[in-house]
PDB file of C-alpha atoms and ligand atoms in Angstrom:
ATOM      1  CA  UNK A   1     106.646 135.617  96.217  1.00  0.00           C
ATOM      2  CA  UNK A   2     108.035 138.790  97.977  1.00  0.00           C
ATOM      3  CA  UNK A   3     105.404 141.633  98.084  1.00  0.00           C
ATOM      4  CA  UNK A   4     106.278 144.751  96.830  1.00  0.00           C
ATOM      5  CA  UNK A   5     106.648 148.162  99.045  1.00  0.00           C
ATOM      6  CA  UNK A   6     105.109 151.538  98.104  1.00  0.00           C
ATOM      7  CA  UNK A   7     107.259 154.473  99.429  1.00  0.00           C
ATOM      8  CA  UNK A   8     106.426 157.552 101.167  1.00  0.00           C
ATOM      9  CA  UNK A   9     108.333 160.748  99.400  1.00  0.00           C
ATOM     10  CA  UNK A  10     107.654 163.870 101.350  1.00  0.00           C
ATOM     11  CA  UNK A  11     108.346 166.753  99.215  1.00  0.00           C
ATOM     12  CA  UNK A  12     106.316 169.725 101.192  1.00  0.00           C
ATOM     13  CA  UNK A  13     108.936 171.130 102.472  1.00  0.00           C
ATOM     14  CA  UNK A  14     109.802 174.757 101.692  1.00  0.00           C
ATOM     15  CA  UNK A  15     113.358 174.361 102.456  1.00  0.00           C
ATOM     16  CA  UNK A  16     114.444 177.802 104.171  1.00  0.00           C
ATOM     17  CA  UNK A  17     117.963 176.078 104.953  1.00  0.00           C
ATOM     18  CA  UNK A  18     118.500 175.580 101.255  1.00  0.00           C
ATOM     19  CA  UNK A  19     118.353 179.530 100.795  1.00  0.00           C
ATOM     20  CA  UNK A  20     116.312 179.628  97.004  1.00  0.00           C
ATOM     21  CA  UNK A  21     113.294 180.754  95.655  1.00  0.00           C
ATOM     22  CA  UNK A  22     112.185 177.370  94.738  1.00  0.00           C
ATOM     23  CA  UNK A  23     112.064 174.484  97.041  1.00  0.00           C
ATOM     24  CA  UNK A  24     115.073 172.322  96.646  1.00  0.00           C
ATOM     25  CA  UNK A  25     112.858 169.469  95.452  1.00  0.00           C
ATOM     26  CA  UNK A  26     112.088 171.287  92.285  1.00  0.00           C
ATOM     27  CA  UNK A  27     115.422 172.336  90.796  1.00  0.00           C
ATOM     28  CA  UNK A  28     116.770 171.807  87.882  1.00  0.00           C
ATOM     29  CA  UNK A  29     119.568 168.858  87.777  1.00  0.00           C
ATOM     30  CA  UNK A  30     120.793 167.512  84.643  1.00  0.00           C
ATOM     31  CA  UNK A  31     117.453 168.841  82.961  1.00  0.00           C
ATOM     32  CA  UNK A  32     115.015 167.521  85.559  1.00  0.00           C
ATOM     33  CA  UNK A  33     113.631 168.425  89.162  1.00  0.00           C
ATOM     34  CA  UNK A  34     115.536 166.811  91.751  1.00  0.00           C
ATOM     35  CA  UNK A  35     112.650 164.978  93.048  1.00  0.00           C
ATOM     36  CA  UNK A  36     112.396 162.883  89.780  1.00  0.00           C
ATOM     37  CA  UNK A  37     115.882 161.657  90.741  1.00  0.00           C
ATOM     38  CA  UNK A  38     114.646 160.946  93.661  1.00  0.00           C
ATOM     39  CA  UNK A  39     111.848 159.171  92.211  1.00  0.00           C
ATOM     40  CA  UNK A  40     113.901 157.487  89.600  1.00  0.00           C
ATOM     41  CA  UNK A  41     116.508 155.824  92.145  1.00  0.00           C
ATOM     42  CA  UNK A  42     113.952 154.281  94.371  1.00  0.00           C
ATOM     43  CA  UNK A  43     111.918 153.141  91.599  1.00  0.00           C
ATOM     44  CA  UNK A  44     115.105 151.812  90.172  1.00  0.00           C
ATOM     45  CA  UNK A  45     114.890 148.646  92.604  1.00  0.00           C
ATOM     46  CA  UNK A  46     112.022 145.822  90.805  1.00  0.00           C
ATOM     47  CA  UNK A  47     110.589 145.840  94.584  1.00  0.00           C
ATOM     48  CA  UNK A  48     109.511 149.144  94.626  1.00  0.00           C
ATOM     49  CA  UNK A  49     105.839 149.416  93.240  1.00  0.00           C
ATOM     50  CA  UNK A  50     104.605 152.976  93.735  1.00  0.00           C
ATOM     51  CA  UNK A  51     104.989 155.701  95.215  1.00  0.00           C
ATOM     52  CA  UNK A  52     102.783 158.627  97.480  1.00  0.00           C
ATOM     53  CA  UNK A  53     104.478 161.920  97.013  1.00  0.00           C
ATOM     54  CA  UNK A  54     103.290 164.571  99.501  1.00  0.00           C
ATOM     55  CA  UNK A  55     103.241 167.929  97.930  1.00  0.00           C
ATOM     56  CA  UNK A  56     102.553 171.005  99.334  1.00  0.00           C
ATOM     57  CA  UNK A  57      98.832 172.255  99.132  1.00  0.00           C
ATOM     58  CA  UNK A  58      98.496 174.558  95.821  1.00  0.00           C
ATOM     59  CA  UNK A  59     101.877 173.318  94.800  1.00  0.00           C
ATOM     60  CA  UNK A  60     102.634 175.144  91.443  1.00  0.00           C
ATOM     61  CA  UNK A  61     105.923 173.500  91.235  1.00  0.00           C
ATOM     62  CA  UNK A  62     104.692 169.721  91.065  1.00  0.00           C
ATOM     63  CA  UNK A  63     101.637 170.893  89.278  1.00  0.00           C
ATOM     64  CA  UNK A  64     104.502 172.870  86.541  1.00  0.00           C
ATOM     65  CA  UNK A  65     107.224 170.011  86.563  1.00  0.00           C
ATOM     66  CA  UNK A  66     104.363 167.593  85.217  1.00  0.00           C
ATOM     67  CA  UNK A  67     106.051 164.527  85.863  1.00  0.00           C
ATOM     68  CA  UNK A  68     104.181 162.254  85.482  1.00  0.00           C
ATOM     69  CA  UNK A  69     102.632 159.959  82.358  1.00  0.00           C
ATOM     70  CA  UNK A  70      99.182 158.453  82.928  1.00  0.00           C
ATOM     71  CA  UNK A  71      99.532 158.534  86.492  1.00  0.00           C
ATOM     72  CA  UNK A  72     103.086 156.725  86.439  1.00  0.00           C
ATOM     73  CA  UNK A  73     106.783 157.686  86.752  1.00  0.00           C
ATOM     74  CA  UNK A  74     108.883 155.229  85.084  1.00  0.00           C
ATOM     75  CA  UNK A  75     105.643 153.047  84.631  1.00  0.00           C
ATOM     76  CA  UNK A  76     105.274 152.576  88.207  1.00  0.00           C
ATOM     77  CA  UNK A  77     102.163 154.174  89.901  1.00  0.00           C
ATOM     78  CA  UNK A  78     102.865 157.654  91.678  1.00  0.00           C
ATOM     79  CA  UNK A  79      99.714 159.113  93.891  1.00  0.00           C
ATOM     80  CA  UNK A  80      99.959 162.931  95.235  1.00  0.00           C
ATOM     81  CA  UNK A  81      98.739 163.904  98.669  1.00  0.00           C
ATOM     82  CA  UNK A  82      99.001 166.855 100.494  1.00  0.00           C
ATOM     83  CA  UNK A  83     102.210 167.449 103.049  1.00  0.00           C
ATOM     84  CA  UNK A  84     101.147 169.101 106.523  1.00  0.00           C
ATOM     85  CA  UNK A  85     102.743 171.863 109.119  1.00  0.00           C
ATOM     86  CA  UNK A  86     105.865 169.840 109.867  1.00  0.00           C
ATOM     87  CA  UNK A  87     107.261 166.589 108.000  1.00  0.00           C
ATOM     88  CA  UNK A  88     105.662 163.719 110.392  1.00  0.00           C
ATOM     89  CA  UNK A  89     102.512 165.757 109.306  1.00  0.00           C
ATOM     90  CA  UNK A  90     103.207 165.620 105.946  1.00  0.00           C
ATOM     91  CA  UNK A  91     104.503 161.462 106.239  1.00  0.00           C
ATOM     92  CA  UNK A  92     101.047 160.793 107.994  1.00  0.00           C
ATOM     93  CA  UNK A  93      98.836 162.222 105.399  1.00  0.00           C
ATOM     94  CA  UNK A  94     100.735 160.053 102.562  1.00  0.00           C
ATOM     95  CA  UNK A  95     100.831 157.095 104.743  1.00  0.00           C
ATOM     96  CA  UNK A  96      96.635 157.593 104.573  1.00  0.00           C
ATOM     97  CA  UNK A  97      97.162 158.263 101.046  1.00  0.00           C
ATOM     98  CA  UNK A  98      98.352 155.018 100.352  1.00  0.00           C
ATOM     99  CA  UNK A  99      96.601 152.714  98.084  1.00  0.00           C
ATOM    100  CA  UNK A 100      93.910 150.553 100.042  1.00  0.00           C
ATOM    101  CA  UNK A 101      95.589 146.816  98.765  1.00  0.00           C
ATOM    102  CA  UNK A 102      98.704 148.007 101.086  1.00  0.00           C
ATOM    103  CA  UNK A 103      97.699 146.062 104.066  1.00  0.00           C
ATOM    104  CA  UNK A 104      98.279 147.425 107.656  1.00  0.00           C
ATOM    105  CA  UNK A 105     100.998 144.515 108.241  1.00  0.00           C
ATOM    106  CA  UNK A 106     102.610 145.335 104.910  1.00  0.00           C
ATOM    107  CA  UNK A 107     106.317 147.518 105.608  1.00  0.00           C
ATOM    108  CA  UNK A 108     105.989 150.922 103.492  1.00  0.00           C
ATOM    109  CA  UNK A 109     109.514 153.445 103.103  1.00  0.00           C
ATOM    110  CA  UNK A 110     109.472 156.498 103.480  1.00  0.00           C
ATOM    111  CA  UNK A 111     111.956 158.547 101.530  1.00  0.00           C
ATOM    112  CA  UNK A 112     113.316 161.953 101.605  1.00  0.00           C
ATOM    113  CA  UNK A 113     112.680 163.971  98.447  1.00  0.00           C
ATOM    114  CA  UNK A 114     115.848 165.941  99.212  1.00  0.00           C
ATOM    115  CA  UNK A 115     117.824 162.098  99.152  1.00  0.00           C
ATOM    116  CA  UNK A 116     118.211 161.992  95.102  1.00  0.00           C
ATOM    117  CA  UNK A 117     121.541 159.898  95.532  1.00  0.00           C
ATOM    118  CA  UNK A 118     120.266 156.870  96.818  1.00  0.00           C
ATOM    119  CA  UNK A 119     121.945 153.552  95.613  1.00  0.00           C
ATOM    120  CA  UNK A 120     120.066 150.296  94.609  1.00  0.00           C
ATOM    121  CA  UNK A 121     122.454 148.273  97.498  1.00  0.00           C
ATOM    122  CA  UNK A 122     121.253 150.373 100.108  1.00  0.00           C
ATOM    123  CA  UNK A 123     117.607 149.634  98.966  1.00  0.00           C
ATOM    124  CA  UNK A 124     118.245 145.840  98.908  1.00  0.00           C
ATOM    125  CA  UNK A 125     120.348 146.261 102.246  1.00  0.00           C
ATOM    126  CA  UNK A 126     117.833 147.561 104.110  1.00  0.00           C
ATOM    127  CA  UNK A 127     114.786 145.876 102.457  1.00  0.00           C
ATOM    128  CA  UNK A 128     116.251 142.538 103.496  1.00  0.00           C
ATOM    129  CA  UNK A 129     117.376 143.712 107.039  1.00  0.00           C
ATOM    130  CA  UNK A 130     113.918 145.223 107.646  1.00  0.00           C
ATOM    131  CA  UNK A 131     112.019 142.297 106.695  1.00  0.00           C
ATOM    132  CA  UNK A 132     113.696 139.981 109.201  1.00  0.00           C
ATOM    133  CA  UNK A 133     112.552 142.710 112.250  1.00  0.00           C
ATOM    134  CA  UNK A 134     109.297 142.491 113.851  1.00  0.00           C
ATOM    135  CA  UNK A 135     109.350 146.679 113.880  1.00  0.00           C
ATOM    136  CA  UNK A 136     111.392 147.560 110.588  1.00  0.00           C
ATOM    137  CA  UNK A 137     114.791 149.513 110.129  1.00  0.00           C
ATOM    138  CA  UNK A 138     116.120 152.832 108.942  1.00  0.00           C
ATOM    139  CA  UNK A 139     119.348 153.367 106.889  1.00  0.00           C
ATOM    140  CA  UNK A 140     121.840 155.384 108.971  1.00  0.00           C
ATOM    141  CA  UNK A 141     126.165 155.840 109.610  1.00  0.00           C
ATOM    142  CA  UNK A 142     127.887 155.595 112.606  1.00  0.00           C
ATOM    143  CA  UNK A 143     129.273 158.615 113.549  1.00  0.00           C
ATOM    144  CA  UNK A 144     133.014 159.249 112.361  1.00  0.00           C
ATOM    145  CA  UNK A 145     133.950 162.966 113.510  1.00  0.00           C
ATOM    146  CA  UNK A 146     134.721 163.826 117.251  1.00  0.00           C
ATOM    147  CA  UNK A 147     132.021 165.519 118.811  1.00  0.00           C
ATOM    148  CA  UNK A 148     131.564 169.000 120.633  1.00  0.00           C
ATOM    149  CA  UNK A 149     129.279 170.477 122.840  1.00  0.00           C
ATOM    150  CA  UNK A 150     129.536 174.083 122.327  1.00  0.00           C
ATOM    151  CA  UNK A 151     128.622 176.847 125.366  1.00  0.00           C
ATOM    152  CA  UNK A 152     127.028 179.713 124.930  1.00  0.00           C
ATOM    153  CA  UNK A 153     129.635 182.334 123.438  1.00  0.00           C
ATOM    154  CA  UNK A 154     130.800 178.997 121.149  1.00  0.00           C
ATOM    155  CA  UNK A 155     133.450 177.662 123.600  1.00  0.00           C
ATOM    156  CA  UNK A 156     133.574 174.055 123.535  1.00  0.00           C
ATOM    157  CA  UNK A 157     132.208 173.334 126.762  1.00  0.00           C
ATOM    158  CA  UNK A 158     132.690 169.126 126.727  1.00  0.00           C
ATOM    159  CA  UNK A 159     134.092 166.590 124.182  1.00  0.00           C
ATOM    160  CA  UNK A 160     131.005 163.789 123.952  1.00  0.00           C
ATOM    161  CA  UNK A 161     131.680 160.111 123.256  1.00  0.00           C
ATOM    162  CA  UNK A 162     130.551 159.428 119.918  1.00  0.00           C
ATOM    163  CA  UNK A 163     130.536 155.218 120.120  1.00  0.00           C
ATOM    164  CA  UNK A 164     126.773 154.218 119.451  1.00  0.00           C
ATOM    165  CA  UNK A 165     125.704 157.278 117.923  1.00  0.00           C
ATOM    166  CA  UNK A 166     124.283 156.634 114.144  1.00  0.00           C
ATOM    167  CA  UNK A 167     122.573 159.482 111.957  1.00  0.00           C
ATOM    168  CA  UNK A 168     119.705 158.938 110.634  1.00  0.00           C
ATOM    169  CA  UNK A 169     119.031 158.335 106.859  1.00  0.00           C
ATOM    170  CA  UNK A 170     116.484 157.266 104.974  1.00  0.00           C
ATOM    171  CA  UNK A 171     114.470 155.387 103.666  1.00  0.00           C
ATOM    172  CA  UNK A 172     113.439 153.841 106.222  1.00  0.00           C
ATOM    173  CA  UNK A 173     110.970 151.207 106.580  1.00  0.00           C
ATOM    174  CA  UNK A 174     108.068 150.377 108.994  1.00  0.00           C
ATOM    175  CA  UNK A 175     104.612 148.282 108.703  1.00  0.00           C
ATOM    176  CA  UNK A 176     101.841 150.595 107.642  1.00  0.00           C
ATOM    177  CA  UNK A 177      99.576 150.391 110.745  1.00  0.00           C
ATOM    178  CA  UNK A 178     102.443 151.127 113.629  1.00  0.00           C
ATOM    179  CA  UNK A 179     103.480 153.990 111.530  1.00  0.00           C
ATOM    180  CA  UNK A 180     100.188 155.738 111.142  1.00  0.00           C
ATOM    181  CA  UNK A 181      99.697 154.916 114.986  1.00  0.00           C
ATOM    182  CA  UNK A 182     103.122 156.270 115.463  1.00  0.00           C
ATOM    183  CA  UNK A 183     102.721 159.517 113.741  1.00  0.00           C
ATOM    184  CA  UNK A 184      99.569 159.969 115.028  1.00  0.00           C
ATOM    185  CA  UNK A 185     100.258 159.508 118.562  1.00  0.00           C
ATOM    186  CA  UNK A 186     103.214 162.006 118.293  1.00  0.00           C
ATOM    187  CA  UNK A 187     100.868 164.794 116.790  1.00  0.00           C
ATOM    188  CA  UNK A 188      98.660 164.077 119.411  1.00  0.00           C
ATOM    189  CA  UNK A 189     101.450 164.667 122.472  1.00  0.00           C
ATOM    190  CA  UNK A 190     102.856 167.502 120.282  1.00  0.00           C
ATOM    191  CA  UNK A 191     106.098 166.257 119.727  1.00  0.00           C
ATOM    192  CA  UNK A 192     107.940 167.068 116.704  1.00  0.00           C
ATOM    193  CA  UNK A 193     109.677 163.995 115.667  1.00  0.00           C
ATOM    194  CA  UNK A 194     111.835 164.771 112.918  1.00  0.00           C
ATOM    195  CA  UNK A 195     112.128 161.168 111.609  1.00  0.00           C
ATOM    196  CA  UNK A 196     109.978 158.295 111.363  1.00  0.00           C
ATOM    197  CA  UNK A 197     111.917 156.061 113.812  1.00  0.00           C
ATOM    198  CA  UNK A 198     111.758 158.762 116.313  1.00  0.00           C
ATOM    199  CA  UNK A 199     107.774 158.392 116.389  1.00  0.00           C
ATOM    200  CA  UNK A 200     107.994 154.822 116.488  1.00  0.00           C
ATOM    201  CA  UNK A 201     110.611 154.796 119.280  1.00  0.00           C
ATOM    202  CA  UNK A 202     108.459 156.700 121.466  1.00  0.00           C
ATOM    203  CA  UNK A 203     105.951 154.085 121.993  1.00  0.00           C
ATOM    204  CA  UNK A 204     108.762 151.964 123.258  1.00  0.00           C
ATOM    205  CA  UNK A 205     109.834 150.119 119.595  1.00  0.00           C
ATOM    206  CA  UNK A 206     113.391 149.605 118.537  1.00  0.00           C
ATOM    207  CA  UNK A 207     113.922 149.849 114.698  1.00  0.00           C
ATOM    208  CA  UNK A 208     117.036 148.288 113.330  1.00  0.00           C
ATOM    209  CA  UNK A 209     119.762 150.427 112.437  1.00  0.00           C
ATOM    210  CA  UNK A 210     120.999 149.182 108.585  1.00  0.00           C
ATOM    211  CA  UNK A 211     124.532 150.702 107.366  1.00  0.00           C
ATOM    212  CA  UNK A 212     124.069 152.956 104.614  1.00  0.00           C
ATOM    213  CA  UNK A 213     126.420 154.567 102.119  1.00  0.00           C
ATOM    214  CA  UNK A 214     127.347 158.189 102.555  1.00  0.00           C
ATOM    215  CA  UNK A 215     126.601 158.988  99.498  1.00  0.00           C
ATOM    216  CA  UNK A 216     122.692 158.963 100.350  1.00  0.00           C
ATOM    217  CA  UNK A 217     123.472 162.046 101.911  1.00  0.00           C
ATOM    218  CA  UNK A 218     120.420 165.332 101.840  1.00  0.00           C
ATOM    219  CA  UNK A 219     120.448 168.115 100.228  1.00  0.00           C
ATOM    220  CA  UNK A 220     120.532 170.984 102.264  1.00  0.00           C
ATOM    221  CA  UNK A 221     122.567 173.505 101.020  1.00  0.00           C
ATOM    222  CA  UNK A 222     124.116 174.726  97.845  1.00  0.00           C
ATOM    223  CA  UNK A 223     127.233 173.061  98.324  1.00  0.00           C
ATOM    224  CA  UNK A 224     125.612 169.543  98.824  1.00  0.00           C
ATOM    225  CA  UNK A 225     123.584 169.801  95.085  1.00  0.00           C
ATOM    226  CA  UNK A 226     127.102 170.633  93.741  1.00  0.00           C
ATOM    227  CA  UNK A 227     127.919 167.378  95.017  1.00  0.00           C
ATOM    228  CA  UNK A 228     124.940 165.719  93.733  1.00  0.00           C
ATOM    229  CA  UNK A 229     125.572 167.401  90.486  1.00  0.00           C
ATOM    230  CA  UNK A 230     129.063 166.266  90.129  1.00  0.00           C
ATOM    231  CA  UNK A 231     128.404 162.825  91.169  1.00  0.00           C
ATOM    232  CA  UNK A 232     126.075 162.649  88.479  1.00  0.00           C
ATOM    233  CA  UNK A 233     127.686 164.170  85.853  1.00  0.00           C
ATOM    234  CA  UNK A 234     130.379 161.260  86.618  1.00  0.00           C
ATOM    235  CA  UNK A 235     127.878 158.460  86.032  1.00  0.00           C
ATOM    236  CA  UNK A 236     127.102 160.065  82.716  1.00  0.00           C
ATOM    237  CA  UNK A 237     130.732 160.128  81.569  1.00  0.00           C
ATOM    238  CA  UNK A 238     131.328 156.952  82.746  1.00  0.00           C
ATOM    239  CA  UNK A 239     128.151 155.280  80.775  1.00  0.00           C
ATOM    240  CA  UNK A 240     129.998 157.122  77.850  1.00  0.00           C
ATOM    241  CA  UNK A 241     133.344 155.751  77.836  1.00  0.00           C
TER     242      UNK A 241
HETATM  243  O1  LIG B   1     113.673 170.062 105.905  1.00  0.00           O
HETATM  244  P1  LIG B   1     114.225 168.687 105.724  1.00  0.00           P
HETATM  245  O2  LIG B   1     115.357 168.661 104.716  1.00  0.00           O
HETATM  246  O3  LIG B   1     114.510 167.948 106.978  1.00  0.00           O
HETATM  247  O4  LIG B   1     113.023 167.883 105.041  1.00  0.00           O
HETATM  248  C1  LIG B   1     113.106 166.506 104.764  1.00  0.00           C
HETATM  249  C2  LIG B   1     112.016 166.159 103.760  1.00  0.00           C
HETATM  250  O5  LIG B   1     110.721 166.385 104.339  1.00  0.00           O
HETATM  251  C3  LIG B   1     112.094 167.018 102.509  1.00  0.00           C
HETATM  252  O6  LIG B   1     111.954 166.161 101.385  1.00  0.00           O
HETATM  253  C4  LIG B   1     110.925 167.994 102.674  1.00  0.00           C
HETATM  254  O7  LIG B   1     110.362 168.406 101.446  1.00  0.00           O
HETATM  255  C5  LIG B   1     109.930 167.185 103.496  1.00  0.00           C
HETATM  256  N1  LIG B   1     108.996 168.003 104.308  1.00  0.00           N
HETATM  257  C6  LIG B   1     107.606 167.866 104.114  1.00  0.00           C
HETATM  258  N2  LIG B   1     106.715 168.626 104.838  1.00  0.00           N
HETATM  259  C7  LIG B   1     107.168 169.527 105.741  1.00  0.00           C
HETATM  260  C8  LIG B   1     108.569 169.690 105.957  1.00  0.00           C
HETATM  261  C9  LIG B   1     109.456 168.904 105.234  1.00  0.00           C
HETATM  262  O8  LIG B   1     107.187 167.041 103.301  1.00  0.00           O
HETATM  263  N3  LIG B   1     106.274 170.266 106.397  1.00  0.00           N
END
């Protein structure tokens, strides 16, 4: 029988990017926070079990949006811990927030908050990929647009080859005892790693790199939960007709 995976969400983030009052984790889409989308399309996939959701200490938004029924979010179990200083911070205290049956062999996601758009394929993709490597893999695109490195006074000062450059998605998926190690070591050095795969990469890993969809894209501006919101209202009309 295949074992289940519990996911990482961090949702501490304060998004100053995003440019609102409340964190984008917490608006309104559709009638519900975005993070319960979020929630709803990873728990979506039958291998999902649960879920750690890293919140930011005092959080009056998670505490308000009251989510949760018994403990559970779409009857599957959903744990809070508390997010830290920078988003490995945050990963590493729900990592050790995980429940105590998830064994340090067994692969754990972590997840975005900000991802709501995530499609069941992509789960399955990268769940299958990932269990085949000894380290894990991340979702991620190959870069499509030219790329520019701009000077100074926002010249381009050099065109840079983009073949074998991928951006990073998420979730992605590691065993739970590297990870912690991983994140760990990084806070220790100093180093802000601003995924997962970056932290495991420093002590000489190599994740997989699993093709995602585009459409698992973040959201970090206003324009992008347009997009979200649009997409969605689609699905809806389509379910309709
Ligand atoms: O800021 P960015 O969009 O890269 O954040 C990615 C995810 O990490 C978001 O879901 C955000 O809430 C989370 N985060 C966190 N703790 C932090 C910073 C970001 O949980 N200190």
């Amino acid at each position: 029988m295949i074992r289940g995976v519990w996911v990482v969400v961090p949702a501490a983030g304060r998004g100053t990017r995003f440019g609102s009052e409340t964190p984008k984790q917490y608006l309104d889409v559709a009638g519900r926070p975005l993070l319960a989308h979020t929630l709803q399309a990873l728990f979506a996939h039958p291998q999902v079990s649960g879920a750690v959701v890293v919140v930011g200490e005092n959080d009056g938004d998670w505490a308000a949006c009251d989510l949760l029924v018994d403990g559970k979010f779409d009857g599957k179990p959903v744990l809070a811990a508390v997010g830290g200083a920078t988003r490995a911070a945050s990963v590493l205290n729900g990592v050790n927030a995980l429940p105590g049956d998830v064994r340090a062999d067994d692969f754990v996601l972590v997840h975005d908050a900000a991802r709501p758009n995530l499609g069941l394929d992509d789960v399955q993709k990268l769940l299958d990929r990932g269990r085949e490597d000894m380290v894990g893999a991340i979702l991620a695109a190959p870069v499509r647009d030219t790329l520019k490195r701009a000077g100074d006074d926002g010249g381009i000062d050099a065109t840079e080859s983009r073949s074998r450059l991928w951006r990073a998605f998420t979730p992605q998926m590691f065993r739970r005892l590297q990870l912690t190690k991983a994140l760990e070591d990084a806070g220790k050095a100093g180093i802000e790693v601003t995924d997962e795969a970056m932290a495991m990469e420093r002590l000489g890993l190599r994740p997989l790199l699993v093709e995602g969809s585009e459409d698992n894209f973040k959201i970090t501006t206003p324009a992008d939960l347009a997009r979200f919101k649009f997409i969605l209202s689609q699905k809806q009309d389509s379910q309709r007709t």
